[in-house]
Amino acid sequence: MNGSNQEDTHRTIERVARESYGRLVAYLSSHTRDVASAEDSLSNALVAALTTWPRDGVPQNPEAWLLTTARHSFIDLVRHRQVALASEPTLLLLKENSTEATVSTEFPDERLKLLFVCAHPAIDSAMHAPLMLQTVLGLDAARIAHAFLVSPTTMGQRLVRAKTKIRNGGIQFEVPQERDLPERLDAVLEAIYAAFGIGWDDMEGVDQRGRELAEEAIWLGRVLLQLMPGEAEVRGLLALMLHCEARRRARRGPDGRYIPLLEQDSQQWSLPLIEEAEGHLAEAASRGRAGRFQLEAAIQSVHAERARSGRTEWTAIVLFYERLDRISPTLGTRTGYAAAVGEANGPEAGLALLDGIDLDAVSAYQPYWAVRAHLLQRLGKTSEAADAFDRAIGLAEDPAVRQFLLQRRR
């Protein structure tokens, strides 16, 4: 195979891995009851594809090829561990499903099941969402670490420990009974929203998979709603993601220039998505159990109202942030609260809230420094604003955001 064709084949492998990783891991796990080994087996299958496909050509059904190869790899892993007797049920499960999976062009999507498995109470609760992001959505430790404000090395070590816990603890791949779902729901919601956030940050920016990841998170939110239609926070999360997704086209100019929310042309926002989001938010509110995602969606709903009224009701946003800060005082919440107060009550009031946040906690948190720079600039504190802008610029990963901040600094 010549160099050009080989390069095309490698790109195909990368695409299939990106699109199918979570689905295949979930499918393998559902039949092997072993998440860590399912990942190892699929990794071996991808390595085999890098060797075989450039030589023999891309198979007609790449997913089926990977699944079959991963299944064989899993059986080898079991045998190499010399626990064939104990693993007999697993081997039988693989054989029972081998024919159907090999010839099928579609696989049952088991990702929602795997989300709930990763939220097992025997696993450290702090690792529920990161484990879901890697195992179900195939994100690497570095991207997950960035979302949770820890180092890639630390996150990688934690993920390995969590998977070892699943394997050694005999945690089964099975959706908990209906009565047990609510206790795992918060972790599942957190993971879906984290996936959306990672995709949203990358959308049309530094990573081509951003839009796909955001869409996948919305899809998972819809499937979760089908499973648990009575849960207000499920609707709240879906409403939040839809409100954000509605503004996707307006986030970038024709030349790729970053456009912040307050400067976006609201006529470019998707009204059907906004209307769908409002419907879910209204239904959630009718249940009288306001939670974090409903409040965040309510904030986005106020912003969306600008498409109709032409103005932003900052007082309403501040009120929602006050409630949100009481139940979820995260860095993101407190920074957003300060920004809203700065708009509603003046930059001094916003800065006072920012000053109340521990500087060690925000040393690497880019939004904090961007908001601080903006408020200081409004007060005419040029030197202090420049320092904050420099911090924000240095922490910005998206080149378009970095260029936007550089222009504001000038």
XYZ file of C-alpha atoms in Angstrom, residues 8 10 12 14 28 52 54 58 77 88 95 102 136 154 209 212 221 261 268 323 339 361 373 377 390:
25
model
C -6.054 7.313 4.673
C -4.789 5.359 9.626
C -10.095 5.703 9.129
C -8.714 6.984 14.198
C -18.024 -5.960 25.483
C -3.770 -5.456 9.397
C -3.053 -1.034 5.839
C -10.342 -1.588 5.633
C -6.282 -12.411 28.352
C -15.836 -20.155 32.334
C -19.317 -17.596 22.570
C -19.890 -10.700 13.983
C -17.956 5.234 28.108
C -2.950 12.281 39.113
C -14.356 16.101 18.061
C -19.518 15.247 18.190
C -29.422 13.028 28.136
C -22.262 35.490 24.811
C -28.537 33.303 14.989
C -29.678 29.932 44.879
C -19.705 38.184 36.700
C -8.068 27.391 44.069
C -9.680 41.345 33.960
C -10.854 47.160 33.038
C -2.025 38.045 31.067
